[in-house]
mmCIF file of C-alpha atoms in Angstrom:
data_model
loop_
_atom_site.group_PDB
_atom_site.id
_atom_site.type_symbol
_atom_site.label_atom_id
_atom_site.label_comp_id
_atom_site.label_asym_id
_atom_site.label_seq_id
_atom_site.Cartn_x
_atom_site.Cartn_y
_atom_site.Cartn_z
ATOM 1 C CA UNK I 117 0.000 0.000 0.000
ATOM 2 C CA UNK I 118 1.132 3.352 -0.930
ATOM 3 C CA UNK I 119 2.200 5.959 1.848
ATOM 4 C CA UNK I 120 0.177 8.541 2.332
ATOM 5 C CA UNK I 121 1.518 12.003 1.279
ATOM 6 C CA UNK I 122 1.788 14.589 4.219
ATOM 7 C CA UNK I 123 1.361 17.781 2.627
ATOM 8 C CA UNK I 124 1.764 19.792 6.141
ATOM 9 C CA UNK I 125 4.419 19.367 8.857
ATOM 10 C CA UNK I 126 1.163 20.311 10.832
ATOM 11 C CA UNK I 127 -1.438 23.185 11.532
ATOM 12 C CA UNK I 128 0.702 26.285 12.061
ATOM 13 C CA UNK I 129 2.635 25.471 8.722
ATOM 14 C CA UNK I 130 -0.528 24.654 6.560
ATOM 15 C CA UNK I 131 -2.002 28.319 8.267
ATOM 16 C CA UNK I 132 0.873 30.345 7.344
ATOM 17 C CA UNK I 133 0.640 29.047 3.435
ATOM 18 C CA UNK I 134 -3.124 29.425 3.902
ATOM 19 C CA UNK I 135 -2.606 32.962 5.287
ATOM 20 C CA UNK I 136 -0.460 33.693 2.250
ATOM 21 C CA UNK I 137 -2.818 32.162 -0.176
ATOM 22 C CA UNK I 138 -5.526 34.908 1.039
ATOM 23 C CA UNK I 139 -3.466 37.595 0.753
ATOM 24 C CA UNK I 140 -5.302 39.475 -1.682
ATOM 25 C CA UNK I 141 -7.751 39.949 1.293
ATOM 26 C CA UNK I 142 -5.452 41.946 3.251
ATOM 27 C CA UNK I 143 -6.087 45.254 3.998
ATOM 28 C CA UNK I 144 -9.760 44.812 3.722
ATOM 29 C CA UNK I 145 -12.282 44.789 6.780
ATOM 30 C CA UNK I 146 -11.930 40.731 7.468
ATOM 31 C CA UNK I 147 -12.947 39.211 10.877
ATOM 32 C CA UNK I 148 -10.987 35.438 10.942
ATOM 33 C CA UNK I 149 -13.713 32.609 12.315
ATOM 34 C CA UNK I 150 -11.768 29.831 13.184
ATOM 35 C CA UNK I 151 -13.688 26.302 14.191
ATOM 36 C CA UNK I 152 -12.682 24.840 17.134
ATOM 37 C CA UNK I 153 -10.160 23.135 17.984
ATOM 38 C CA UNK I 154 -7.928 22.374 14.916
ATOM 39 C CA UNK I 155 -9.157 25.573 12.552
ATOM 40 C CA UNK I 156 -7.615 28.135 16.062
ATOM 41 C CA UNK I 157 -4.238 27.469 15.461
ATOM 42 C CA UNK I 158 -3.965 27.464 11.800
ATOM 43 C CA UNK I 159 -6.461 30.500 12.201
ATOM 44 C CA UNK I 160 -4.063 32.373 14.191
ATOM 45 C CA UNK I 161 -1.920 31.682 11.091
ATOM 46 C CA UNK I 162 -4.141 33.879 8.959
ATOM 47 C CA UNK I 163 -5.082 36.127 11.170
ATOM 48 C CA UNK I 164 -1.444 37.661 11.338
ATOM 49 C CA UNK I 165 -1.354 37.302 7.743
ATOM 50 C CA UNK I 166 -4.093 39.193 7.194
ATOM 51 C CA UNK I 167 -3.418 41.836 10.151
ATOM 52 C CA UNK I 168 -6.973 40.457 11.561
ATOM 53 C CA UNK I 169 -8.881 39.313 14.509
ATOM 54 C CA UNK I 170 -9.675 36.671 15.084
ATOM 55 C CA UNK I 171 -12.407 35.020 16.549
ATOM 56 C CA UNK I 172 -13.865 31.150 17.448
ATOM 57 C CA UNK I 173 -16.948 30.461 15.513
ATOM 58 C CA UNK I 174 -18.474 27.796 17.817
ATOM 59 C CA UNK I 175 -19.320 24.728 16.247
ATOM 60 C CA UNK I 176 -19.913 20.953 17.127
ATOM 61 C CA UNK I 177 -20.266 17.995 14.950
ATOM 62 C CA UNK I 178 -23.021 15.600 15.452
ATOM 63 C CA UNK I 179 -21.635 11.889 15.416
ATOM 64 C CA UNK I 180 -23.439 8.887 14.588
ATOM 65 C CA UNK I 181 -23.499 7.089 17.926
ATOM 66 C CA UNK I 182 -21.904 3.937 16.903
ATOM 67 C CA UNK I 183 -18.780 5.933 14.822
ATOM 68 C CA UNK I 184 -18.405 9.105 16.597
ATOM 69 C CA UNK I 185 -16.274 10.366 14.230
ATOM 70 C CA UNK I 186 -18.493 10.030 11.020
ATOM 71 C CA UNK I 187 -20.629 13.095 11.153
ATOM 72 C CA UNK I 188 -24.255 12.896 11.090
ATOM 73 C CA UNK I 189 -24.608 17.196 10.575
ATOM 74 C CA UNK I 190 -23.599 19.377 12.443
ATOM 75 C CA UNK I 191 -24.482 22.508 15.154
ATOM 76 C CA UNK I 192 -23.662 25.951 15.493
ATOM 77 C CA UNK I 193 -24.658 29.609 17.970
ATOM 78 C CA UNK I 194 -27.484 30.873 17.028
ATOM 79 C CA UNK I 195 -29.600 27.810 16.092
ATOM 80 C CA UNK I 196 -27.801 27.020 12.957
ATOM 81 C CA UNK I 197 -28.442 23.147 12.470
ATOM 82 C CA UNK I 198 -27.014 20.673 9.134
ATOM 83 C CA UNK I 199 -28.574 17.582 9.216
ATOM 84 C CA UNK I 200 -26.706 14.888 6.413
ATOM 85 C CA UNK I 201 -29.804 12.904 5.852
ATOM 86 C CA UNK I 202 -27.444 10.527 3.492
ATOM 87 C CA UNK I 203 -25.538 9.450 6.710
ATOM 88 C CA UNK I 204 -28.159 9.277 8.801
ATOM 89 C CA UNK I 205 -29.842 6.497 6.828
ATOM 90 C CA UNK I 206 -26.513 4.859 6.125
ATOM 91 C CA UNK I 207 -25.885 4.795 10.431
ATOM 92 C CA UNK I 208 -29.544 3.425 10.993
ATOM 93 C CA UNK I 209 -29.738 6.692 13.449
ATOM 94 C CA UNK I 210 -33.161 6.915 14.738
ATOM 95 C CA UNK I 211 -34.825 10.177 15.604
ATOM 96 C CA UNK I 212 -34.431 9.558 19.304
ATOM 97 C CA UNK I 213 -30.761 8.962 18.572
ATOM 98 C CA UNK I 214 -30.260 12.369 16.817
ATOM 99 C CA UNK I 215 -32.024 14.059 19.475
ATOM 100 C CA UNK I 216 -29.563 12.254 22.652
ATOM 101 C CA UNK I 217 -26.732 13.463 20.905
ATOM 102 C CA UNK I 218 -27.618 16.618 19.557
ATOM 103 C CA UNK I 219 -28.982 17.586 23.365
ATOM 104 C CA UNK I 220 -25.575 17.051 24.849
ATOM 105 C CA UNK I 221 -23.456 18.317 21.525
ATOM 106 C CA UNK I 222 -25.405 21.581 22.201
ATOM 107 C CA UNK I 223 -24.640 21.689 26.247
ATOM 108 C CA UNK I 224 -20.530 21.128 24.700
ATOM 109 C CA UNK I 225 -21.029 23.694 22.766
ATOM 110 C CA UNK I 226 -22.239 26.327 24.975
ATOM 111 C CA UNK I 227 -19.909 25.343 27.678
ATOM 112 C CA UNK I 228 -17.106 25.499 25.752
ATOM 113 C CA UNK I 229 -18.171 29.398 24.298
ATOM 114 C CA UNK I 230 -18.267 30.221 27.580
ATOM 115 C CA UNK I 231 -14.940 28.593 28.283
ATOM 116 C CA UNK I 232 -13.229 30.501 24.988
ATOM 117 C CA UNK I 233 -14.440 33.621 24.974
ATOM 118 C CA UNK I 234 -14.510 34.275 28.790
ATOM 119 C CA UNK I 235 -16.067 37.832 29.316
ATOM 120 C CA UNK I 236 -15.496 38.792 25.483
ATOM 121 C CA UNK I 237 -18.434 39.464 23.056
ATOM 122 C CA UNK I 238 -18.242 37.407 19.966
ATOM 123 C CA UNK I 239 -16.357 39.641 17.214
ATOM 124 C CA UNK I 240 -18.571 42.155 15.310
ATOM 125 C CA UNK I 241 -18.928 40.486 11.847
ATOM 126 C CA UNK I 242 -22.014 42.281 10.459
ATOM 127 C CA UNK I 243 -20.675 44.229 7.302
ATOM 128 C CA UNK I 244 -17.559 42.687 7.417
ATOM 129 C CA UNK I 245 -15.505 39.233 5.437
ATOM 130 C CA UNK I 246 -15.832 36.346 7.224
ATOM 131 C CA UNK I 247 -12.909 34.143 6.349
ATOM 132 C CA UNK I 248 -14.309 30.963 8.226
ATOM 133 C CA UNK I 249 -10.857 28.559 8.817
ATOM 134 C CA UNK I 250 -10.462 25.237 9.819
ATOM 135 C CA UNK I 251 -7.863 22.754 9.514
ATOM 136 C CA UNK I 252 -9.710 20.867 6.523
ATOM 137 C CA UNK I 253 -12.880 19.349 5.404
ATOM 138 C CA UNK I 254 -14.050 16.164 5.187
ATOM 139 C CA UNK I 255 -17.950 16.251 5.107
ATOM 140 C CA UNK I 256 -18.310 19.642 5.130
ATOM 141 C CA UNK I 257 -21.125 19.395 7.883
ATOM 142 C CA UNK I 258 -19.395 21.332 10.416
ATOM 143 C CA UNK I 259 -17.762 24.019 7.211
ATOM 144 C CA UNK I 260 -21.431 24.704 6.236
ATOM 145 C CA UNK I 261 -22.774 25.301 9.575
ATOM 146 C CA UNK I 262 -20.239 28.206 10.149
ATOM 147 C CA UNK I 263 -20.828 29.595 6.760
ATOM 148 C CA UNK I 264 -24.395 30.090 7.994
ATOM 149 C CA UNK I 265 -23.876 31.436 11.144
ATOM 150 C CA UNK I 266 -21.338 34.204 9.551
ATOM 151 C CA UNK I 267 -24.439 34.966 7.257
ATOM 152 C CA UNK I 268 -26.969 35.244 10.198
ATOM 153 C CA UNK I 269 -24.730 37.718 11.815
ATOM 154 C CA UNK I 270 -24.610 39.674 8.729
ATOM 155 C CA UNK I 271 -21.175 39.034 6.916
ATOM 156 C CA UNK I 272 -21.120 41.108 3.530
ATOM 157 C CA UNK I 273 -18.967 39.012 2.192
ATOM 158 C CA UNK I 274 -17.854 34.955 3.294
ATOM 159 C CA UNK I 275 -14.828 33.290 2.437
ATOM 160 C CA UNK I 276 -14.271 29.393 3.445
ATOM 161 C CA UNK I 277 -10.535 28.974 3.740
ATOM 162 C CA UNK I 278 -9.065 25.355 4.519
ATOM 163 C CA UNK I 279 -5.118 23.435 3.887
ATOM 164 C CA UNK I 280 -7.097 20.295 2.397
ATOM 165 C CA UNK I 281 -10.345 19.008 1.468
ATOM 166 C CA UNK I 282 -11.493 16.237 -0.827
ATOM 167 C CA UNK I 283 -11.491 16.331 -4.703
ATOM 168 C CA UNK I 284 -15.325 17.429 -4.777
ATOM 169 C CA UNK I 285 -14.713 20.277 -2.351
ATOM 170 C CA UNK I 286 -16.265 22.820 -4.289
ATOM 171 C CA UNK I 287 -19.509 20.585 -5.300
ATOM 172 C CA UNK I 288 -19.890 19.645 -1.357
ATOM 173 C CA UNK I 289 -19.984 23.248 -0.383
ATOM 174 C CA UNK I 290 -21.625 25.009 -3.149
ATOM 175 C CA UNK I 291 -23.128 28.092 -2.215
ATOM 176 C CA UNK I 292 -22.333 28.230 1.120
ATOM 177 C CA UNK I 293 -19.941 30.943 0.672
ATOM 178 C CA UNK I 294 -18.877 33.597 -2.029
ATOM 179 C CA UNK I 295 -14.969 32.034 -2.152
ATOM 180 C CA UNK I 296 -13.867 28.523 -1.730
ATOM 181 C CA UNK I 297 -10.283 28.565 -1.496
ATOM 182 C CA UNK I 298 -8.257 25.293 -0.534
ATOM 183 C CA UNK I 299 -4.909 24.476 -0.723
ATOM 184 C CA UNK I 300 -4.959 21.397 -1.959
ATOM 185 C CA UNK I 301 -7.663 18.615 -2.878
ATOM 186 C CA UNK I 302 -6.055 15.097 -2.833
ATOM 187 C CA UNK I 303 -7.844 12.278 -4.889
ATOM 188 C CA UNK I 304 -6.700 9.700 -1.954
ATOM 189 C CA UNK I 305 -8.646 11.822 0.689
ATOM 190 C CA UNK I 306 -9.759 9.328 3.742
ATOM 191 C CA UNK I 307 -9.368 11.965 6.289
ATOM 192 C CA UNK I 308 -7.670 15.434 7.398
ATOM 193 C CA UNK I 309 -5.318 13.496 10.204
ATOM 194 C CA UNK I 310 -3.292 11.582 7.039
ATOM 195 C CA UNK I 311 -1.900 14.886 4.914
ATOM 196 C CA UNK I 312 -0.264 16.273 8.514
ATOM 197 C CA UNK I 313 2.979 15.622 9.975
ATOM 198 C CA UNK I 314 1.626 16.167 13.408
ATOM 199 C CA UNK I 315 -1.979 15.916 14.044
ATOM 200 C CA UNK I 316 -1.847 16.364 17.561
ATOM 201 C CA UNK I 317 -5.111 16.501 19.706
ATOM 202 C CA UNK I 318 -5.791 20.750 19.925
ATOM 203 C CA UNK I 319 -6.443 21.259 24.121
ATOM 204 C CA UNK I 320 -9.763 23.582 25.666
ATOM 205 C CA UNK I 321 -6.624 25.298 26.952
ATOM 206 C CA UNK I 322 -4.334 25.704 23.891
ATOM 207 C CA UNK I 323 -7.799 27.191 22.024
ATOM 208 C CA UNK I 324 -8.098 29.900 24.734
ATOM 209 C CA UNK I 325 -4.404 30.827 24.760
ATOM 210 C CA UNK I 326 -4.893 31.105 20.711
ATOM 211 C CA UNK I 327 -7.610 33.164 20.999
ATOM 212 C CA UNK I 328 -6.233 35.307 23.934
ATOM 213 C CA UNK I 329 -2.856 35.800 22.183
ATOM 214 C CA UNK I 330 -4.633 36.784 19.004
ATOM 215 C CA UNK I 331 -6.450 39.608 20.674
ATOM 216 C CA UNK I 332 -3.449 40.805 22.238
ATOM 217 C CA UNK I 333 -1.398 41.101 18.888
ATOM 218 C CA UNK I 334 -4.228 42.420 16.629
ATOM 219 C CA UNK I 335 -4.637 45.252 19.653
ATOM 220 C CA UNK I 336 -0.734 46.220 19.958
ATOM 221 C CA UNK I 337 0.036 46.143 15.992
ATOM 222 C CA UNK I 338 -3.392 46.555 14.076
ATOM 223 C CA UNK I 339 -2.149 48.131 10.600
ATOM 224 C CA UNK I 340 1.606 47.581 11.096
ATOM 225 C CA UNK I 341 1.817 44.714 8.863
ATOM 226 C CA UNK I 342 3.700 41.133 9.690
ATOM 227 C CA UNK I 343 7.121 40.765 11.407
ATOM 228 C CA UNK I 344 7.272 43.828 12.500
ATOM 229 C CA UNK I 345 8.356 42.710 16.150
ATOM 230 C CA UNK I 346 4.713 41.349 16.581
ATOM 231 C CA UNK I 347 5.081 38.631 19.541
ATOM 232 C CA UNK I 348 4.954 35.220 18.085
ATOM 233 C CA UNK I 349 3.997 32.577 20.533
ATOM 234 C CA UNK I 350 1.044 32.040 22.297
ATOM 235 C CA UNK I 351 1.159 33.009 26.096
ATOM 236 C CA UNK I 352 0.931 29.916 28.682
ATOM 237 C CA UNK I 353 -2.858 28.106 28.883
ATOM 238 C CA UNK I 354 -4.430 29.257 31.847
ATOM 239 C CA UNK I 355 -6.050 26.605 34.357
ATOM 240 C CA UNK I 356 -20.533 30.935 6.939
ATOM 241 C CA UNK I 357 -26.321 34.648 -0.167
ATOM 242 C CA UNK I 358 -25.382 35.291 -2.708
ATOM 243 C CA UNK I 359 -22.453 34.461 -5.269
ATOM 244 C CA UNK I 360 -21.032 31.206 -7.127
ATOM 245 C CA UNK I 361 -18.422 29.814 -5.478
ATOM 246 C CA UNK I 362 -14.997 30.278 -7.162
ATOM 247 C CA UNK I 363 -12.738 27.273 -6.034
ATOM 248 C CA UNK I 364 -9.044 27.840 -5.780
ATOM 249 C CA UNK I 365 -6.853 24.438 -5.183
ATOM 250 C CA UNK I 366 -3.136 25.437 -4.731
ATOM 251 C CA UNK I 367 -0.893 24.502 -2.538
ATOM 252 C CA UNK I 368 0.251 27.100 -0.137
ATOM 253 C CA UNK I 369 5.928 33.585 11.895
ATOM 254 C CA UNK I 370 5.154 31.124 14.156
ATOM 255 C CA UNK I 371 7.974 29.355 15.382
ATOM 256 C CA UNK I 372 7.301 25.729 16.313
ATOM 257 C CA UNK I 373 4.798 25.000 19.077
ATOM 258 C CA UNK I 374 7.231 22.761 20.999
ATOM 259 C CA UNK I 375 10.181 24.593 20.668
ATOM 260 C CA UNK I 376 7.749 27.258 22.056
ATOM 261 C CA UNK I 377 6.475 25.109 24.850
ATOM 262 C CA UNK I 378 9.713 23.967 25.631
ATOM 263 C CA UNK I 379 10.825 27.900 26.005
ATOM 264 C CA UNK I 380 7.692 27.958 28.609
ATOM 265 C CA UNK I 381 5.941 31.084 25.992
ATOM 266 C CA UNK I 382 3.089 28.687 24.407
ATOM 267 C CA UNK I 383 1.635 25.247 24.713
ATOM 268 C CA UNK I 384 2.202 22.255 22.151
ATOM 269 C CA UNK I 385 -0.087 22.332 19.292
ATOM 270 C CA UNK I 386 -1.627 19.726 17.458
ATOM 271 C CA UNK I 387 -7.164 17.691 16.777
ATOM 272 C CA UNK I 388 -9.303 15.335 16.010
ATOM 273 C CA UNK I 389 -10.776 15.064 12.704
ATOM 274 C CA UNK I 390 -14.091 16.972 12.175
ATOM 275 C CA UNK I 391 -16.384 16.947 9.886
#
């Protein structure tokens, strides 16, 4: 059997070439959504690039009961809710079954909002482009519900940015957002985890230092442009109408996460497929 290609040493490398893939967004009013946990980091990525904030756009996947990591649809703030009928039949979930885990995804997700964002407000996106990053696609279930809830809050213009999808990327997510832009689209596409180097688990705790770093940088050096003395490394953890999509497929700082841990300035990054 043929090895599978890693195209990414692992997320911070595949959101810097994403971040320079979007560059002809920069210096336009863009808010950065990254989906928890794997799309912070290589969010972070982008939002630098892009001299942005950025902000968690809180999502869970729904998982069939008996393979938790096949998604079933997906749930977002606000209500948004993508139901893959397809699986659903496929997993022989009943309606009661949908409902258990749906109940509990939604008490995750609000917990873990809570847990992110602390006392901050969600970032303003009304009027603004979303650019909606995560650390690839597989179903699209979770991809579609953000593209939604950036549209609900009033996003003039949405951009769905990931390192890797599957060859039929832009039929999956048609018209969910105005620009579908992917790094690459691999014909051998069984899941994110097998184009990475290092597809380490993302922590609750790694997210919030992400997020909380993020803030700090956009507010100290808004406008100034990359590398110009902008810290680097995350601080220490504490305790989605209108338009046709136009695909892109190219391939596409931080320094490393565990030299950075190692240095005691940010924790080790790595999370579990999504859908």
């Amino acid at each position: 059997m043929r090895e599978p290609t890693v195209l990414f040493t692992d997320r911070l490398e595949a959101g810097r070439r994403l971040g320079a893939r979007l560059e002809y967004l920069r210096g336009q009013d863009v808010v950065v959504l990254g989906l928890p946990r794997g799309g912070i980091p290589v969010g972070a990525q982008v939002a630098e690039a892009l001299d942005a904030p950025l902000d968690v756009c809180m999502v869970r996947k729904l998982g069939v009961p008996s393979q938790p990591e096949l998604g079933m649809g997906a749930i977002g703030e606000d209500g948004v809710r993508v139901i893959n009928q397809q699986v659903l039949r496929g997993g022989g979930v009943s309606p009661a079954d949908l409902d258990r885990v749906e109940t509990h995804e939604r008490a995750v997700l609000a917990q873990r909002a809570a847990r992110y964002r602390g006392d901050r407000r969600p970032a303003a996106v009304a009027g603004r482009t979303a650019v909606i990053v995560d650390d690839g696609v597989a179903t699209g279930s979770t991809a579609r519900v953000a593209c939604r809830i950036a549209r609900a809050r009033g996003a003039a213009r949405t951009v769905l940015a990931v390192p890797v999808a599957p060859w039929d990327f832009p039929d999956r997510l048609a018209g969910e957002a105005d620009d579908l832009v992917c790094l690459a689209t691999p014909a051998d596409f069984y899941a994110i985890g097998q184009f990475y180097g290092d597809f380490t688990q993302v922590a609750d705790d790694e997210v919030t230092a992400w997020l909380r770093q993020a803030a700090h940088r956009h507010e100290r050096f808004a406008g100034t442009g990359p590398g110009t003395g902008r810290p680097r490394s995350p601080p220490e953890p504490s305790g989605c109408a209108g338009g046709s999509p136009s695909p892109r497929a190219r391939r596409g700082s931080w320094p490393s996460p565990t030299a950075a841990a190692a240095a005691g300035t940010a924790p080790a990054t790595g999370s579990s497929p999504r859908g």
